[in-house]
Structures are given as structure tokens and as C-alpha cells.
PDB file of C-alpha atoms in Angstrom:
ATOM      1  CA  UNK I   1       0.008   0.045  -0.034  1.00 51.00           C
ATOM      2  CA  UNK I   2       2.752   2.396   0.924  1.00 43.00           C
ATOM      3  CA  UNK I   3       4.442   1.686  -2.424  1.00 48.00           C
ATOM      4  CA  UNK I   4       1.248   2.518  -4.319  1.00 48.00           C
ATOM      5  CA  UNK I   5       0.869   5.805  -2.332  1.00 45.00           C
ATOM      6  CA  UNK I   6       4.409   6.764  -3.126  1.00 49.00           C
ATOM      7  CA  UNK I   7       3.885   6.048  -6.829  1.00 45.00           C
ATOM      8  CA  UNK I   8       0.774   8.197  -6.724  1.00 45.00           C
ATOM      9  CA  UNK I   9       2.575  11.079  -4.977  1.00 46.00           C
ATOM     10  CA  UNK I  10       5.510  10.930  -7.496  1.00 45.00           C
ATOM     11  CA  UNK I  11       2.894  11.009 -10.469  1.00 47.00           C
ATOM     12  CA  UNK I  12       1.151  13.992  -8.895  1.00 45.00           C
ATOM     13  CA  UNK I  13       4.385  15.812  -8.371  1.00 47.00           C
ATOM     14  CA  UNK I  14       5.452  15.190 -11.865  1.00 44.00           C
ATOM     15  CA  UNK I  15       2.167  16.543 -13.288  1.00 44.00           C
ATOM     16  CA  UNK I  16       2.549  19.577 -11.031  1.00 44.00           C
ATOM     17  CA  UNK I  17       6.151  20.159 -12.196  1.00 43.00           C
ATOM     18  CA  UNK I  18       5.236  19.878 -15.918  1.00 42.00           C
ATOM     19  CA  UNK I  19       2.330  22.366 -15.388  1.00 43.00           C
ATOM     20  CA  UNK I  20       4.315  24.840 -13.391  1.00 44.00           C
ATOM     21  CA  UNK I  21       7.617  24.631 -15.251  1.00 54.00           C
ATOM     22  CA  UNK I  22       6.088  24.668 -18.730  1.00 65.00           C
ATOM     23  CA  UNK I  23       7.008  27.811 -20.594  1.00 76.00           C
ATOM     24  CA  UNK I  24       4.198  30.057 -21.777  1.00 86.00           C
ATOM     25  CA  UNK I  25       4.080  32.498 -24.640  1.00 88.00           C
ATOM     26  CA  UNK I  26       4.162  35.333 -22.130  1.00 89.00           C
ATOM     27  CA  UNK I  27       7.581  34.240 -21.045  1.00 93.00           C
ATOM     28  CA  UNK I  28       8.880  35.379 -24.346  1.00 96.00           C
ATOM     29  CA  UNK I  29       9.363  38.741 -26.031  1.00 96.00           C
ATOM     30  CA  UNK I  30       9.907  39.964 -29.656  1.00 96.00           C
ATOM     31  CA  UNK I  31      12.774  42.450 -29.775  1.00 97.00           C
ATOM     32  CA  UNK I  32      13.683  44.534 -32.819  1.00 96.00           C
ATOM     33  CA  UNK I  33      16.960  43.495 -34.394  1.00 96.00           C
ATOM     34  CA  UNK I  34      18.695  46.848 -34.247  1.00 95.00           C
ATOM     35  CA  UNK I  35      21.436  45.832 -36.651  1.00 94.00           C
ATOM     36  CA  UNK I  36      18.950  45.254 -39.529  1.00 94.00           C
ATOM     37  CA  UNK I  37      16.859  47.610 -41.665  1.00 90.00           C
ATOM     38  CA  UNK I  38      13.150  47.256 -42.470  1.00 89.00           C
ATOM     39  CA  UNK I  39      11.696  44.581 -44.759  1.00 92.00           C
ATOM     40  CA  UNK I  40       9.207  45.516 -47.543  1.00 95.00           C
ATOM     41  CA  UNK I  41       6.451  43.210 -48.523  1.00 97.00           C
ATOM     42  CA  UNK I  42       5.195  42.754 -52.091  1.00 98.00           C
ATOM     43  CA  UNK I  43       2.983  40.343 -54.006  1.00 98.00           C
ATOM     44  CA  UNK I  44       5.079  37.991 -56.254  1.00 98.00           C
ATOM     45  CA  UNK I  45       3.721  37.779 -59.784  1.00 98.00           C
ATOM     46  CA  UNK I  46       4.781  35.652 -62.667  1.00 96.00           C
ATOM     47  CA  UNK I  47       7.646  37.229 -64.678  1.00 96.00           C
ATOM     48  CA  UNK I  48       6.397  39.134 -67.650  1.00 96.00           C
ATOM     49  CA  UNK I  49       2.684  39.021 -66.705  1.00 98.00           C
ATOM     50  CA  UNK I  50       2.355  42.837 -67.016  1.00 98.00           C
ATOM     51  CA  UNK I  51      -1.438  42.825 -67.031  1.00 98.00           C
ATOM     52  CA  UNK I  52      -1.686  40.945 -63.755  1.00 98.00           C
ATOM     53  CA  UNK I  53       1.102  43.028 -62.125  1.00 98.00           C
ATOM     54  CA  UNK I  54      -0.641  46.183 -63.159  1.00 98.00           C
ATOM     55  CA  UNK I  55      -3.952  45.074 -61.600  1.00 98.00           C
ATOM     56  CA  UNK I  56      -2.263  44.037 -58.315  1.00 98.00           C
ATOM     57  CA  UNK I  57      -0.486  47.431 -58.185  1.00 98.00           C
ATOM     58  CA  UNK I  58      -3.839  49.215 -58.801  1.00 98.00           C
ATOM     59  CA  UNK I  59      -5.329  47.625 -55.609  1.00 98.00           C
ATOM     60  CA  UNK I  60      -2.153  47.880 -53.554  1.00 98.00           C
ATOM     61  CA  UNK I  61      -1.591  51.586 -54.387  1.00 98.00           C
ATOM     62  CA  UNK I  62      -5.156  52.570 -53.764  1.00 98.00           C
ATOM     63  CA  UNK I  63      -5.446  50.703 -50.458  1.00 98.00           C
ATOM     64  CA  UNK I  64      -2.067  52.102 -49.214  1.00 98.00           C
ATOM     65  CA  UNK I  65      -3.052  55.647 -50.210  1.00 98.00           C
ATOM     66  CA  UNK I  66      -6.487  55.760 -48.654  1.00 98.00           C
ATOM     67  CA  UNK I  67      -5.583  53.810 -45.400  1.00 98.00           C
ATOM     68  CA  UNK I  68      -7.572  50.675 -46.283  1.00 98.00           C
ATOM     69  CA  UNK I  69      -4.442  48.540 -46.083  1.00 98.00           C
ATOM     70  CA  UNK I  70      -3.837  49.657 -42.493  1.00 97.00           C
ATOM     71  CA  UNK I  71      -7.410  48.854 -41.641  1.00 98.00           C
ATOM     72  CA  UNK I  72      -7.127  45.327 -43.055  1.00 98.00           C
ATOM     73  CA  UNK I  73      -3.890  44.807 -41.099  1.00 97.00           C
ATOM     74  CA  UNK I  74      -5.386  45.993 -37.893  1.00 96.00           C
ATOM     75  CA  UNK I  75      -8.668  44.003 -38.444  1.00 98.00           C
ATOM     76  CA  UNK I  76      -7.038  40.719 -39.265  1.00 97.00           C
ATOM     77  CA  UNK I  77      -4.508  41.150 -36.431  1.00 95.00           C
ATOM     78  CA  UNK I  78      -7.326  41.532 -33.984  1.00 95.00           C
ATOM     79  CA  UNK I  79      -9.356  38.710 -35.466  1.00 96.00           C
ATOM     80  CA  UNK I  80      -6.518  36.172 -35.428  1.00 94.00           C
ATOM     81  CA  UNK I  81      -5.814  37.210 -31.737  1.00 92.00           C
ATOM     82  CA  UNK I  82      -9.499  36.664 -30.919  1.00 94.00           C
ATOM     83  CA  UNK I  83      -9.738  33.332 -32.626  1.00 94.00           C
ATOM     84  CA  UNK I  84      -6.452  32.120 -31.091  1.00 89.00           C
ATOM     85  CA  UNK I  85      -7.788  33.022 -27.665  1.00 87.00           C
ATOM     86  CA  UNK I  86      -5.339  35.857 -26.860  1.00 87.00           C
ATOM     87  CA  UNK I  87      -5.802  37.227 -23.415  1.00 81.00           C
ATOM     88  CA  UNK I  88      -8.320  40.141 -23.382  1.00 85.00           C
ATOM     89  CA  UNK I  89      -8.914  39.863 -27.077  1.00 90.00           C
ATOM     90  CA  UNK I  90     -12.441  40.635 -28.428  1.00 95.00           C
ATOM     91  CA  UNK I  91     -14.010  40.022 -31.735  1.00 95.00           C
ATOM     92  CA  UNK I  92     -13.287  43.022 -33.907  1.00 97.00           C
ATOM     93  CA  UNK I  93     -15.765  45.045 -35.922  1.00 97.00           C
ATOM     94  CA  UNK I  94     -14.959  45.110 -39.636  1.00 97.00           C
ATOM     95  CA  UNK I  95     -16.650  48.432 -40.059  1.00 96.00           C
ATOM     96  CA  UNK I  96     -16.722  49.306 -43.843  1.00 96.00           C
ATOM     97  CA  UNK I  97     -14.057  46.652 -44.749  1.00 98.00           C
ATOM     98  CA  UNK I  98     -15.121  44.156 -47.463  1.00 97.00           C
ATOM     99  CA  UNK I  99     -14.753  40.617 -46.080  1.00 97.00           C
ATOM    100  CA  UNK I 100     -16.406  38.664 -48.815  1.00 97.00           C
ATOM    101  CA  UNK I 101     -16.162  38.786 -52.630  1.00 98.00           C
ATOM    102  CA  UNK I 102     -18.722  37.482 -55.104  1.00 97.00           C
ATOM    103  CA  UNK I 103     -16.903  36.172 -58.134  1.00 97.00           C
ATOM    104  CA  UNK I 104     -20.251  35.226 -59.776  1.00 96.00           C
ATOM    105  CA  UNK I 105     -19.946  32.841 -62.759  1.00 96.00           C
ATOM    106  CA  UNK I 106     -16.224  33.583 -63.368  1.00 97.00           C
ATOM    107  CA  UNK I 107     -14.449  30.687 -65.027  1.00 97.00           C
ATOM    108  CA  UNK I 108     -10.981  32.051 -65.291  1.00 98.00           C
ATOM    109  CA  UNK I 109      -8.812  31.719 -62.264  1.00 98.00           C
ATOM    110  CA  UNK I 110      -5.897  33.439 -60.409  1.00 98.00           C
ATOM    111  CA  UNK I 111      -4.002  30.916 -58.358  1.00 98.00           C
ATOM    112  CA  UNK I 112      -2.716  32.277 -55.096  1.00 98.00           C
ATOM    113  CA  UNK I 113       0.182  30.473 -53.457  1.00 98.00           C
ATOM    114  CA  UNK I 114       0.502  31.134 -49.778  1.00 98.00           C
ATOM    115  CA  UNK I 115       1.566  29.685 -46.414  1.00 97.00           C
ATOM    116  CA  UNK I 116      -1.247  30.004 -43.877  1.00 95.00           C
ATOM    117  CA  UNK I 117       0.841  30.397 -40.678  1.00 92.00           C
ATOM    118  CA  UNK I 118       1.668  34.025 -40.943  1.00 94.00           C
ATOM    119  CA  UNK I 119      -1.249  36.060 -39.332  1.00 94.00           C
ATOM    120  CA  UNK I 120      -2.474  38.659 -40.063  1.00 96.00           C
ATOM    121  CA  UNK I 121      -1.332  38.316 -43.645  1.00 97.00           C
ATOM    122  CA  UNK I 122      -2.766  34.719 -43.928  1.00 97.00           C
ATOM    123  CA  UNK I 123      -4.181  32.328 -41.451  1.00 96.00           C
ATOM    124  CA  UNK I 124      -6.874  29.678 -41.051  1.00 96.00           C
ATOM    125  CA  UNK I 125     -10.382  30.665 -39.974  1.00 96.00           C
ATOM    126  CA  UNK I 126     -13.301  28.286 -40.153  1.00 95.00           C
ATOM    127  CA  UNK I 127     -11.358  26.039 -42.441  1.00 95.00           C
ATOM    128  CA  UNK I 128     -10.526  28.811 -44.966  1.00 97.00           C
ATOM    129  CA  UNK I 129      -7.323  30.803 -45.552  1.00 98.00           C
ATOM    130  CA  UNK I 130      -8.091  34.508 -44.880  1.00 98.00           C
ATOM    131  CA  UNK I 131      -6.001  37.550 -44.178  1.00 98.00           C
ATOM    132  CA  UNK I 132      -4.525  40.747 -45.709  1.00 98.00           C
ATOM    133  CA  UNK I 133      -2.955  39.022 -48.730  1.00 98.00           C
ATOM    134  CA  UNK I 134      -6.129  37.092 -49.558  1.00 98.00           C
ATOM    135  CA  UNK I 135      -8.183  40.277 -49.311  1.00 98.00           C
ATOM    136  CA  UNK I 136      -5.803  42.000 -51.739  1.00 98.00           C
ATOM    137  CA  UNK I 137      -5.920  39.189 -54.324  1.00 98.00           C
ATOM    138  CA  UNK I 138      -9.735  38.771 -53.934  1.00 98.00           C
ATOM    139  CA  UNK I 139     -10.159  42.473 -54.878  1.00 98.00           C
ATOM    140  CA  UNK I 140      -7.738  41.915 -57.872  1.00 98.00           C
ATOM    141  CA  UNK I 141      -9.643  38.872 -59.024  1.00 98.00           C
ATOM    142  CA  UNK I 142     -13.008  40.624 -58.757  1.00 98.00           C
ATOM    143  CA  UNK I 143     -11.653  43.633 -60.766  1.00 98.00           C
ATOM    144  CA  UNK I 144     -10.488  41.217 -63.524  1.00 98.00           C
ATOM    145  CA  UNK I 145     -13.628  39.166 -63.679  1.00 98.00           C
ATOM    146  CA  UNK I 146     -11.845  36.107 -62.336  1.00 98.00           C
ATOM    147  CA  UNK I 147     -11.940  33.910 -59.260  1.00 98.00           C
ATOM    148  CA  UNK I 148      -9.425  32.746 -56.721  1.00 97.00           C
ATOM    149  CA  UNK I 149      -7.745  29.357 -56.136  1.00 97.00           C
ATOM    150  CA  UNK I 150      -5.849  29.538 -52.946  1.00 98.00           C
ATOM    151  CA  UNK I 151      -3.067  26.906 -52.509  1.00 98.00           C
ATOM    152  CA  UNK I 152      -1.573  26.579 -49.041  1.00 98.00           C
ATOM    153  CA  UNK I 153       1.987  25.405 -49.659  1.00 97.00           C
ATOM    154  CA  UNK I 154       5.419  25.400 -47.963  1.00 96.00           C
ATOM    155  CA  UNK I 155       6.759  29.053 -47.886  1.00 96.00           C
ATOM    156  CA  UNK I 156      10.077  28.256 -49.503  1.00 94.00           C
ATOM    157  CA  UNK I 157       8.426  26.701 -52.487  1.00 97.00           C
ATOM    158  CA  UNK I 158       6.227  29.755 -53.393  1.00 97.00           C
ATOM    159  CA  UNK I 159       8.486  31.531 -55.924  1.00 97.00           C
ATOM    160  CA  UNK I 160       8.984  28.310 -57.827  1.00 97.00           C
ATOM    161  CA  UNK I 161       5.211  27.612 -57.736  1.00 98.00           C
ATOM    162  CA  UNK I 162       4.471  30.924 -59.219  1.00 98.00           C
ATOM    163  CA  UNK I 163       7.231  30.680 -61.822  1.00 97.00           C
ATOM    164  CA  UNK I 164       5.943  27.243 -63.028  1.00 97.00           C
ATOM    165  CA  UNK I 165       2.250  28.038 -62.959  1.00 97.00           C
ATOM    166  CA  UNK I 166       0.550  27.732 -66.422  1.00 93.00           C
ATOM    167  CA  UNK I 167      -2.090  30.344 -65.825  1.00 94.00           C
ATOM    168  CA  UNK I 168      -2.358  33.597 -63.897  1.00 98.00           C
ATOM    169  CA  UNK I 169      -0.583  33.044 -60.453  1.00 98.00           C
ATOM    170  CA  UNK I 170       0.860  35.014 -57.579  1.00 98.00           C
ATOM    171  CA  UNK I 171       2.649  34.419 -54.303  1.00 98.00           C
ATOM    172  CA  UNK I 172       0.893  36.264 -51.528  1.00 98.00           C
ATOM    173  CA  UNK I 173       2.433  35.397 -48.226  1.00 96.00           C
ATOM    174  CA  UNK I 174       3.913  38.472 -46.530  1.00 95.00           C
ATOM    175  CA  UNK I 175       6.864  38.004 -48.911  1.00 96.00           C
ATOM    176  CA  UNK I 176       9.844  40.316 -48.600  1.00 95.00           C
ATOM    177  CA  UNK I 177      11.084  41.863 -51.805  1.00 96.00           C
ATOM    178  CA  UNK I 178      14.661  40.678 -52.421  1.00 93.00           C
ATOM    179  CA  UNK I 179      17.006  40.734 -55.435  1.00 91.00           C
ATOM    180  CA  UNK I 180      17.292  37.003 -55.208  1.00 92.00           C
ATOM    181  CA  UNK I 181      13.551  36.457 -55.479  1.00 95.00           C
ATOM    182  CA  UNK I 182      13.363  38.973 -58.306  1.00 96.00           C
ATOM    183  CA  UNK I 183      15.286  36.476 -60.425  1.00 96.00           C
ATOM    184  CA  UNK I 184      12.298  34.198 -60.250  1.00 96.00           C
ATOM    185  CA  UNK I 185       9.253  36.519 -60.012  1.00 98.00           C
ATOM    186  CA  UNK I 186       8.227  40.151 -60.406  1.00 98.00           C
ATOM    187  CA  UNK I 187       7.058  42.020 -57.389  1.00 98.00           C
ATOM    188  CA  UNK I 188       4.186  44.487 -56.938  1.00 98.00           C
ATOM    189  CA  UNK I 189       4.611  47.853 -55.255  1.00 98.00           C
ATOM    190  CA  UNK I 190       5.333  47.745 -51.510  1.00 98.00           C
ATOM    191  CA  UNK I 191       2.096  47.164 -49.493  1.00 98.00           C
ATOM    192  CA  UNK I 192       3.577  46.794 -46.004  1.00 97.00           C
ATOM    193  CA  UNK I 193       6.891  47.275 -44.306  1.00 95.00           C
ATOM    194  CA  UNK I 194       8.105  45.244 -41.377  1.00 91.00           C
ATOM    195  CA  UNK I 195      11.072  44.918 -39.133  1.00 94.00           C
ATOM    196  CA  UNK I 196      12.804  41.577 -38.207  1.00 96.00           C
ATOM    197  CA  UNK I 197      12.708  40.664 -34.510  1.00 97.00           C
ATOM    198  CA  UNK I 198      14.372  38.151 -32.266  1.00 98.00           C
ATOM    199  CA  UNK I 199      11.929  36.144 -30.189  1.00 98.00           C
ATOM    200  CA  UNK I 200      13.640  35.064 -26.986  1.00 97.00           C
ATOM    201  CA  UNK I 201      13.181  34.647 -23.244  1.00 96.00           C
ATOM    202  CA  UNK I 202      11.679  37.854 -21.685  1.00 95.00           C
ATOM    203  CA  UNK I 203      14.392  37.844 -18.881  1.00 94.00           C
ATOM    204  CA  UNK I 204      17.233  37.483 -21.626  1.00 92.00           C
ATOM    205  CA  UNK I 205      16.087  39.605 -24.596  1.00 96.00           C
ATOM    206  CA  UNK I 206      18.221  39.552 -27.657  1.00 97.00           C
ATOM    207  CA  UNK I 207      18.332  42.797 -29.736  1.00 96.00           C
ATOM    208  CA  UNK I 208      20.795  42.025 -32.528  1.00 97.00           C
ATOM    209  CA  UNK I 209      21.529  39.270 -35.011  1.00 97.00           C
ATOM    210  CA  UNK I 210      25.176  39.450 -33.991  1.00 96.00           C
ATOM    211  CA  UNK I 211      24.181  38.453 -30.407  1.00 97.00           C
ATOM    212  CA  UNK I 212      22.798  35.194 -31.761  1.00 98.00           C
ATOM    213  CA  UNK I 213      26.365  33.911 -31.910  1.00 97.00           C
ATOM    214  CA  UNK I 214      26.731  30.408 -30.445  1.00 97.00           C
ATOM    215  CA  UNK I 215      22.948  29.899 -30.104  1.00 97.00           C
ATOM    216  CA  UNK I 216      20.387  27.674 -31.720  1.00 98.00           C
ATOM    217  CA  UNK I 217      18.298  29.879 -33.954  1.00 98.00           C
ATOM    218  CA  UNK I 218      14.843  28.872 -35.355  1.00 98.00           C
ATOM    219  CA  UNK I 219      13.634  30.158 -38.693  1.00 97.00           C
ATOM    220  CA  UNK I 220      10.903  29.256 -41.170  1.00 96.00           C
ATOM    221  CA  UNK I 221      12.439  27.867 -44.297  1.00 95.00           C
ATOM    222  CA  UNK I 222      12.906  30.329 -47.150  1.00 93.00           C
ATOM    223  CA  UNK I 223      11.938  33.472 -45.107  1.00 94.00           C
ATOM    224  CA  UNK I 224      13.966  36.630 -44.553  1.00 94.00           C
ATOM    225  CA  UNK I 225      15.024  35.371 -41.141  1.00 96.00           C
ATOM    226  CA  UNK I 226      16.317  32.160 -42.791  1.00 96.00           C
ATOM    227  CA  UNK I 227      18.243  34.158 -45.531  1.00 95.00           C
ATOM    228  CA  UNK I 228      19.726  36.593 -43.038  1.00 96.00           C
ATOM    229  CA  UNK I 229      20.932  34.167 -40.387  1.00 97.00           C
ATOM    230  CA  UNK I 230      22.231  31.691 -42.935  1.00 96.00           C
ATOM    231  CA  UNK I 231      24.400  34.360 -44.616  1.00 96.00           C
ATOM    232  CA  UNK I 232      25.525  35.763 -41.317  1.00 97.00           C
ATOM    233  CA  UNK I 233      27.028  32.389 -40.266  1.00 96.00           C
ATOM    234  CA  UNK I 234      29.250  32.347 -43.427  1.00 96.00           C
ATOM    235  CA  UNK I 235      32.684  33.771 -43.879  1.00 94.00           C
ATOM    236  CA  UNK I 236      31.297  36.740 -45.958  1.00 95.00           C
ATOM    237  CA  UNK I 237      28.441  37.455 -43.577  1.00 96.00           C
ATOM    238  CA  UNK I 238      25.053  38.970 -44.303  1.00 95.00           C
ATOM    239  CA  UNK I 239      25.436  42.208 -46.288  1.00 93.00           C
ATOM    240  CA  UNK I 240      23.044  45.047 -47.054  1.00 91.00           C
ATOM    241  CA  UNK I 241      23.260  48.661 -48.300  1.00 87.00           C
ATOM    242  CA  UNK I 242      22.043  51.430 -46.086  1.00 85.00           C
ATOM    243  CA  UNK I 243      22.358  55.180 -45.902  1.00 78.00           C
ATOM    244  CA  UNK I 244      24.656  56.888 -43.379  1.00 74.00           C
ATOM    245  CA  UNK I 245      24.036  60.171 -41.508  1.00 76.00           C
ATOM    246  CA  UNK I 246      25.784  62.005 -44.354  1.00 76.00           C
ATOM    247  CA  UNK I 247      23.203  60.637 -46.892  1.00 73.00           C
ATOM    248  CA  UNK I 248      25.780  58.388 -48.429  1.00 84.00           C
ATOM    249  CA  UNK I 249      25.330  54.684 -49.251  1.00 86.00           C
ATOM    250  CA  UNK I 250      27.420  52.295 -47.181  1.00 90.00           C
ATOM    251  CA  UNK I 251      27.620  48.559 -46.909  1.00 92.00           C
ATOM    252  CA  UNK I 252      26.876  46.905 -43.583  1.00 93.00           C
ATOM    253  CA  UNK I 253      28.109  43.317 -42.819  1.00 96.00           C
ATOM    254  CA  UNK I 254      26.666  41.239 -40.017  1.00 96.00           C
ATOM    255  CA  UNK I 255      28.442  38.080 -38.859  1.00 96.00           C
ATOM    256  CA  UNK I 256      27.730  35.510 -36.244  1.00 95.00           C
ATOM    257  CA  UNK I 257      30.600  33.707 -34.699  1.00 87.00           C
ATOM    258  CA  UNK I 258      31.321  29.953 -34.455  1.00 90.00           C
ATOM    259  CA  UNK I 259      28.780  27.683 -32.815  1.00 94.00           C
ATOM    260  CA  UNK I 260      25.675  29.358 -34.247  1.00 97.00           C
ATOM    261  CA  UNK I 261      23.157  26.736 -35.370  1.00 97.00           C
ATOM    262  CA  UNK I 262      20.284  27.389 -37.737  1.00 97.00           C
ATOM    263  CA  UNK I 263      17.271  25.169 -37.298  1.00 98.00           C
ATOM    264  CA  UNK I 264      14.611  25.345 -39.974  1.00 97.00           C
ATOM    265  CA  UNK I 265      10.929  24.722 -39.717  1.00 96.00           C
ATOM    266  CA  UNK I 266       7.899  24.527 -42.135  1.00 92.00           C
ATOM    267  CA  UNK I 267       5.841  26.532 -39.659  1.00 92.00           C
ATOM    268  CA  UNK I 268       6.476  29.132 -36.970  1.00 93.00           C
ATOM    269  CA  UNK I 269       4.115  27.283 -34.612  1.00 91.00           C
ATOM    270  CA  UNK I 270       6.576  24.342 -34.504  1.00 95.00           C
ATOM    271  CA  UNK I 271       9.496  26.717 -33.905  1.00 96.00           C
ATOM    272  CA  UNK I 272       7.689  28.271 -30.957  1.00 95.00           C
ATOM    273  CA  UNK I 273       7.008  24.826 -29.390  1.00 95.00           C
ATOM    274  CA  UNK I 274      10.706  24.039 -29.531  1.00 97.00           C
ATOM    275  CA  UNK I 275      11.665  27.545 -28.106  1.00 97.00           C
ATOM    276  CA  UNK I 276       9.227  26.895 -25.152  1.00 95.00           C
ATOM    277  CA  UNK I 277      10.772  23.417 -24.706  1.00 95.00           C
ATOM    278  CA  UNK I 278      14.281  24.768 -24.668  1.00 95.00           C
ATOM    279  CA  UNK I 279      15.373  23.058 -27.842  1.00 97.00           C
ATOM    280  CA  UNK I 280      16.186  26.333 -29.564  1.00 98.00           C
ATOM    281  CA  UNK I 281      17.270  29.639 -27.981  1.00 98.00           C
ATOM    282  CA  UNK I 282      15.594  32.169 -30.317  1.00 98.00           C
ATOM    283  CA  UNK I 283      13.447  32.629 -33.439  1.00 98.00           C
ATOM    284  CA  UNK I 284      14.258  35.186 -36.061  1.00 98.00           C
ATOM    285  CA  UNK I 285      11.126  36.407 -37.888  1.00 96.00           C
ATOM    286  CA  UNK I 286       8.923  39.357 -38.921  1.00 93.00           C
ATOM    287  CA  UNK I 287       7.598  41.632 -36.182  1.00 94.00           C
ATOM    288  CA  UNK I 288       3.815  41.752 -36.572  1.00 90.00           C
ATOM    289  CA  UNK I 289       3.360  37.819 -36.936  1.00 92.00           C
ATOM    290  CA  UNK I 290       5.672  37.391 -33.982  1.00 93.00           C
ATOM    291  CA  UNK I 291       3.609  39.773 -31.886  1.00 90.00           C
ATOM    292  CA  UNK I 292       0.418  37.942 -32.966  1.00 89.00           C
ATOM    293  CA  UNK I 293       1.934  34.523 -32.236  1.00 91.00           C
ATOM    294  CA  UNK I 294       3.017  35.605 -28.715  1.00 91.00           C
ATOM    295  CA  UNK I 295      -0.277  37.194 -27.957  1.00 86.00           C
ATOM    296  CA  UNK I 296      -1.901  33.787 -27.393  1.00 77.00           C
ATOM    297  CA  UNK I 297      -2.018  32.934 -23.667  1.00 60.00           C
ATOM    298  CA  UNK I 298      -0.639  29.433 -23.503  1.00 64.00           C
TER     299      UNK I 298
END
């Protein structure tokens, strides 16, 4: 009997330890990487598809100019927080924002390649992919008398998917405009600018890429975070051009020392679980999705 009681007590203590020791989202913080410049998002369009690119730019430019883009970002941020059960989150009022698009009897299709784990730009709601990028492309399709076919794929495959598509296709996934990606696709005008952050323990915040030296750094495959840290761990380092105080262009090089390990994931949710479990030390990612991810109280 004593043995049984002891085993029960051990089990209870183990459960209590797991519950009390488990890391929560609130134990982590997203800190701006001060040694990086902002990232500009654009819709990736098939190279040479001037008609589709012009229609995308028409919507992007109008929404940025009249503030509609900001409204969509704010609305979908609040909605994703609410649906994820973020502490204190309430269901947002869409106001005058259009949330549904009637494509009628349209037979021609625009294929949208995206990755749904990047709220507020795209996320799953009631079994459907919604968000800022889907709203942009829904408006484009409506204007062109077409309909949307949303394909949820791995982020790092999106430029190739767009390049190899046989009909009208775009990559809409909070995608940073880079020279490397421009070799595969054309980009729309900028519709949102973001900063890269380091998600790490709140009691030990990390504010630069350089300070990731010697740590296990989680990234989503093919994202800006992946590109930056992967190059920063090479001999040449990660380089970018910026403007100094005198208004002159200068090249900045960021390097991480030996022992830095890059751990790649298909989804940020998996990276966060490993961060909470202590299997990685930090996540390098875009700011707004990071804040949305950490807002969930679990």
C-alpha cells in the first residue's frame, strides 16, 4: 500500500512540475533586431505578366493611399488574436471593410500560393485561408472578372510555384522583396513594411543578429530570417546597403561567430513549441506575426 501511495505522489508531483515549469508565450518577447533595416512586402507575380502585375498594383496603391491597407492589417490582427484566444482579445468590428467577394460565374482563375501560418497576412479561419494578402488578391480577381484558387504550400516553394504555374498566379504570403527572389518573380509595389525581430526569453532579450552567436536559432524555411541568419553564419556574412548620416550609401556586414546553429521549420508554430521546450534559443522572424503569435495566452 505504501508503495502505491508513493507512486501516486510521484505522479502528482510530476504533473505539477510539468504544469508549473512549462514555458508560456508570455515568457517570451519579440525584440527589434537593431542591426537590420526594415523589410518591404510585395505580391510576387509571374515574370512578364504585365497585365496581372498592373492590376495588383492598382489595388495595392489605392489601399495604401486611402488607409484601407492599414485597416485590413489591424482587423485581421485583432481577428487572429481573438480566434487564437489571446488574453483580453475581443471579436473585432470590420466596419466598412469588405470581407467577402462574389466572383459570380467567373470561369478564369488566379492561383494564389501562400503559407497560412503568418497572421495577419494569412491564417486559417473556419477552415478557410483568410488575411490581408487574400483580401488584396480577392479584390484583384473581382476587378479582373476572375476567381481565386488559394493553394496553401510550404513558404520556401512559393516563388517556384508561381514561376511554374501555367495560368495567372501570384505568391501572396507576406513575402519580402529581395534581389534573389526577383530573379524568379516580379514584385508588386510595396504594401507593408516590417522589421525583423528576435523572439527570445523575456528575462534575456536579444536585440541584434550578432548576439545570436553560439545559439540555436529557429527560422521558417525560405523566409527573410532564414536568409539573414544563414548568410550571417558564413565567412562573408550578411550584407546590405544602407544610408549613413551624411546621406551616403554604405555597406553593412553582420556576422555570427562559431557555434551558431540554424534550425529550419515549415511553420512558426513548431519553432515556438521548440523554443518553449528549450530545444532552440531564439526565433528570427517578422515583427507583426511574432507579436500575434506571442499574444496567445498558452
